[in-house]
Amino acid sequence: MTKMHIGNVSEIDRKGSRTLRVNDMEIALFRLSDGEVLAVENKCPHKGGTLSEGMVCGDKVHCPLHDWRIDLHTGKVQEPDTGCVPTFEVEVDPATGAIYLTV
Ligand code: FES
């Protein structure tokens, strides 16, 4: 596991996202309306939709392709659909806003 400094919270709008590539995987970082930052693989478990282009609603993102809802804390798809995406640990330094991602 590697912990990396990947940017600052000020670079992501609330309810917005950012993507980054780590090894062969694309990761989507989301900033919720309460300011929390969460990270999941940027690929819907249904048919590979780009989650970073979806709408953030509470702590869920709606896949832009067929509207599956994915819980950004657990990576789980909301029922009645099933599946889950990998999640990654994110820490934000409260003093500086620096974001650290563990992959
Ligand atoms: S690809 Fe995400 S809901 Fe179908």
Coordinates of N, CA, C and O in Angstrom, one line a residue, residues 21-93:
R21 N -4.8 8.7 -12.5 CA -4.5 7.4 -13.0 C -3.4 6.9 -12.0 O -2.4 7.5 -11.8
V22 N -3.6 5.7 -11.5 CA -2.6 5.1 -10.6 C -2.3 3.7 -11.2 O -3.3 2.9 -11.3
N23 N -1.1 3.4 -11.6 CA -0.8 2.2 -12.3 C -1.8 2.0 -13.5 O -1.8 2.9 -14.3
D24 N -2.6 1.0 -13.5 CA -3.5 0.8 -14.7 C -4.9 1.2 -14.4 O -5.8 0.9 -15.1
M25 N -5.1 1.8 -13.2 CA -6.5 2.1 -12.8 C -6.8 3.6 -12.8 O -5.9 4.4 -12.4
E26 N -8.0 3.9 -13.2 CA -8.4 5.3 -13.1 C -9.2 5.4 -11.8 O -10.1 4.6 -11.6
I27 N -8.9 6.4 -11.0 CA -9.6 6.6 -9.7 C -10.3 7.9 -9.8 O -9.8 8.9 -10.4
A28 N -11.5 7.9 -9.3 CA -12.3 9.2 -9.2 C -12.4 9.6 -7.8 O -12.7 8.8 -6.9
L29 N -12.0 10.9 -7.6 CA -12.1 11.5 -6.2 C -13.4 12.4 -6.3 O -13.6 13.1 -7.2
F30 N -14.2 12.3 -5.2 CA -15.4 13.1 -5.2 C -15.3 13.9 -3.9 O -14.9 13.4 -2.8
R31 N -15.8 15.1 -4.0 CA -15.9 16.0 -2.8 C -17.4 16.1 -2.5 O -18.2 16.7 -3.4
L32 N -17.9 15.7 -1.4 CA -19.3 15.7 -1.1 C -19.7 17.1 -0.7 O -18.9 18.0 -0.5
S33 N -21.0 17.4 -0.6 CA -21.5 18.7 -0.3 C -21.0 19.1 1.2 O -20.9 20.3 1.5
D34 N -20.8 18.1 2.0 CA -20.3 18.5 3.4 C -18.8 18.6 3.4 O -18.2 18.8 4.5
G35 N -18.1 18.5 2.3 CA -16.7 18.7 2.2 C -15.8 17.4 2.3 O -14.7 17.5 2.0
E36 N -16.5 16.3 2.6 CA -15.7 15.1 2.7 C -15.2 14.6 1.3 O -15.9 14.8 0.3
V37 N -14.0 14.1 1.3 CA -13.4 13.6 0.0 C -13.4 12.1 0.0 O -12.9 11.5 1.0
L38 N -13.9 11.4 -1.0 CA -13.9 10.0 -1.1 C -13.4 9.5 -2.5 O -13.5 10.3 -3.4
A39 N -12.9 8.3 -2.5 CA -12.3 7.8 -3.8 C -12.8 6.4 -4.1 O -12.8 5.6 -3.2
V40 N -13.1 6.2 -5.3 CA -13.5 4.9 -5.8 C -12.9 4.7 -7.2 O -12.5 5.7 -7.9
E41 N -12.9 3.5 -7.7 CA -12.4 3.2 -9.0 C -13.4 3.9 -10.0 O -14.7 3.9 -9.7
N42 N -12.9 4.5 -11.0 CA -13.8 5.4 -11.9 C -14.5 4.5 -13.0 O -14.4 4.8 -14.2
K43 N -15.2 3.5 -12.5 CA -15.7 2.5 -13.5 C -16.9 1.9 -12.9 O -16.8 1.2 -11.9
C44 N -18.1 2.1 -13.5 CA -19.3 1.6 -12.9 C -19.3 0.0 -13.0 O -18.9 -0.5 -14.1
P45 N -19.7 -0.7 -12.0 CA -19.7 -2.2 -12.1 C -20.8 -2.7 -13.0 O -20.7 -3.9 -13.4
H46 N -21.7 -1.9 -13.5 CA -22.7 -2.3 -14.5 C -22.0 -2.5 -15.9 O -21.7 -3.6 -16.2
K47 N -21.8 -1.4 -16.6 CA -21.2 -1.5 -17.9 C -20.0 -0.5 -18.1 O -19.8 -0.1 -19.2
G48 N -19.4 -0.2 -17.0 CA -18.1 0.5 -17.1 C -18.3 2.0 -17.3 O -17.4 2.7 -17.7
G49 N -19.5 2.6 -16.9 CA -19.7 4.0 -17.0 C -18.7 4.8 -16.2 O -18.1 4.3 -15.3
T50 N -18.4 6.0 -16.7 CA -17.4 6.9 -16.0 C -18.1 7.6 -14.9 O -18.8 8.6 -15.0
L51 N -17.8 7.1 -13.7 CA -18.5 7.6 -12.5 C -18.2 9.1 -12.2 O -19.1 9.8 -11.7
S52 N -17.0 9.5 -12.6 CA -16.7 10.9 -12.3 C -17.5 11.9 -13.1 O -17.6 13.1 -12.8
E53 N -18.2 11.4 -14.1 CA -19.1 12.3 -14.9 C -20.6 12.2 -14.3 O -21.5 12.8 -14.9
G54 N -20.8 11.4 -13.3 CA -22.1 11.3 -12.7 C -22.4 12.4 -11.7 O -21.6 13.2 -11.3
M55 N -23.7 12.4 -11.3 CA -24.1 13.4 -10.3 C -23.9 13.0 -8.9 O -24.3 11.8 -8.6
V56 N -23.4 13.8 -8.1 CA -23.2 13.5 -6.7 C -24.4 13.9 -5.9 O -24.9 15.0 -6.0
C57 N -25.0 13.0 -5.1 CA -26.2 13.3 -4.4 C -26.0 12.7 -3.0 O -25.9 11.5 -2.8
G58 N -25.8 13.5 -2.0 CA -25.5 13.0 -0.6 C -24.2 12.3 -0.7 O -23.2 12.9 -1.2
D59 N -24.1 11.0 -0.2 CA -22.8 10.3 -0.4 C -22.9 9.3 -1.5 O -22.2 8.3 -1.4
K60 N -23.7 9.5 -2.4 CA -23.8 8.6 -3.6 C -23.5 9.3 -4.9 O -23.7 10.5 -5.0
V61 N -23.0 8.5 -5.8 CA -22.9 9.1 -7.2 C -23.9 8.3 -8.1 O -24.0 7.1 -7.9
H62 N -24.5 9.0 -9.0 CA -25.4 8.4 -9.9 C -24.6 8.2 -11.2 O -24.1 9.1 -11.8
C63 N -24.5 6.9 -11.6 CA -23.8 6.6 -12.9 C -24.4 7.4 -14.0 O -25.7 7.3 -14.2
P64 N -23.6 8.0 -14.9 CA -24.2 8.8 -16.0 C -24.9 7.9 -17.1 O -25.7 8.4 -17.9
L65 N -24.6 6.7 -17.1 CA -25.1 5.8 -18.2 C -26.5 5.3 -17.9 O -27.4 5.5 -18.7
H66 N -26.7 4.6 -16.8 CA -28.0 4.1 -16.5 C -28.5 4.3 -15.1 O -29.4 3.6 -14.6
D67 N -27.9 5.3 -14.5 CA -28.4 5.8 -13.2 C -28.3 4.9 -12.1 O -29.1 5.0 -11.1
W68 N -27.4 3.9 -12.1 CA -27.2 3.1 -10.9 C -26.6 4.1 -9.9 O -25.9 5.0 -10.2
R69 N -26.9 3.8 -8.6 CA -26.4 4.7 -7.5 C -25.4 3.9 -6.7 O -25.6 2.9 -6.2
I70 N -24.2 4.6 -6.6 CA -23.1 3.9 -5.9 C -22.8 4.7 -4.6 O -22.6 5.9 -4.7
D71 N -22.8 4.0 -3.5 CA -22.4 4.6 -2.2 C -20.9 4.8 -2.2 O -20.1 3.9 -2.3
L72 N -20.5 6.1 -2.1 CA -19.1 6.4 -2.2 C -18.3 6.0 -0.9 O -17.1 5.9 -0.9
H73 N -19.0 5.7 0.2 CA -18.3 5.3 1.4 C -18.0 3.8 1.3 O -16.9 3.3 1.6
T74 N -18.9 3.0 0.8 CA -18.7 1.5 0.8 C -18.4 1.0 -0.6 O -17.9 -0.1 -0.7
G75 N -18.7 1.7 -1.6 CA -18.6 1.3 -3.0 C -19.7 0.4 -3.5 O -19.8 -0.1 -4.6
K76 N -20.7 0.2 -2.6 CA -21.8 -0.7 -2.9 C -22.9 0.0 -3.8 O -23.2 1.1 -3.6
V77 N -23.4 -0.8 -4.7 CA -24.5 -0.3 -5.6 C -25.8 -0.4 -4.8 O -26.0 -1.4 -4.0
Q78 N -26.6 0.6 -4.9 CA -27.9 0.6 -4.2 C -28.8 -0.4 -4.8 O -29.0 -0.5 -6.0
E79 N -29.5 -1.1 -3.9 CA -30.5 -2.0 -4.4 C -31.6 -1.3 -5.2 O -31.9 -0.2 -4.9
P80 N -32.3 -2.0 -6.1 CA -32.3 -3.4 -6.4 C -31.1 -3.8 -7.3 O -31.0 -5.0 -7.6
D81 N -30.3 -2.9 -7.7 CA -29.1 -3.3 -8.5 C -28.0 -3.9 -7.6 O -28.1 -3.6 -6.4
T82 N -27.1 -4.6 -8.1 CA -26.1 -5.2 -7.2 C -24.7 -5.0 -7.8 O -24.6 -4.9 -9.0
G83 N -23.7 -5.1 -7.0 CA -22.3 -5.0 -7.4 C -21.6 -4.0 -6.5 O -22.2 -3.4 -5.6
C84 N -20.3 -3.8 -6.7 CA -19.6 -2.8 -5.9 C -18.3 -2.4 -6.6 O -17.8 -3.2 -7.5
V85 N -17.9 -1.2 -6.3 CA -16.6 -0.8 -6.9 C -15.6 -0.7 -5.8 O -16.0 -0.4 -4.6
P86 N -14.3 -0.9 -6.1 CA -13.3 -0.7 -5.1 C -13.2 0.7 -4.5 O -13.4 1.7 -5.3
T87 N -13.1 0.9 -3.3 CA -12.9 2.2 -2.6 C -11.5 2.3 -2.2 O -10.8 1.3 -2.0
F88 N -11.0 3.6 -2.0 CA -9.7 3.8 -1.5 C -9.7 4.8 -0.4 O -10.6 5.7 -0.3
E89 N -8.7 4.6 0.5 CA -8.7 5.5 1.7 C -8.2 6.9 1.4 O -7.1 7.0 0.7
V90 N -8.9 7.9 1.8 CA -8.5 9.2 1.6 C -8.3 9.9 2.9 O -9.2 9.8 3.8
E91 N -7.3 10.7 3.1 CA -7.1 11.5 4.3 C -6.9 13.0 3.8 O -6.2 13.2 2.8
V92 N -7.6 13.9 4.5 CA -7.4 15.3 4.2 C -6.8 16.0 5.4 O -7.3 15.8 6.6
D93 N -5.6 16.6 5.3 CA -5.0 17.3 6.4 C -5.9 18.6 6.7 O -6.1 19.4 5.8

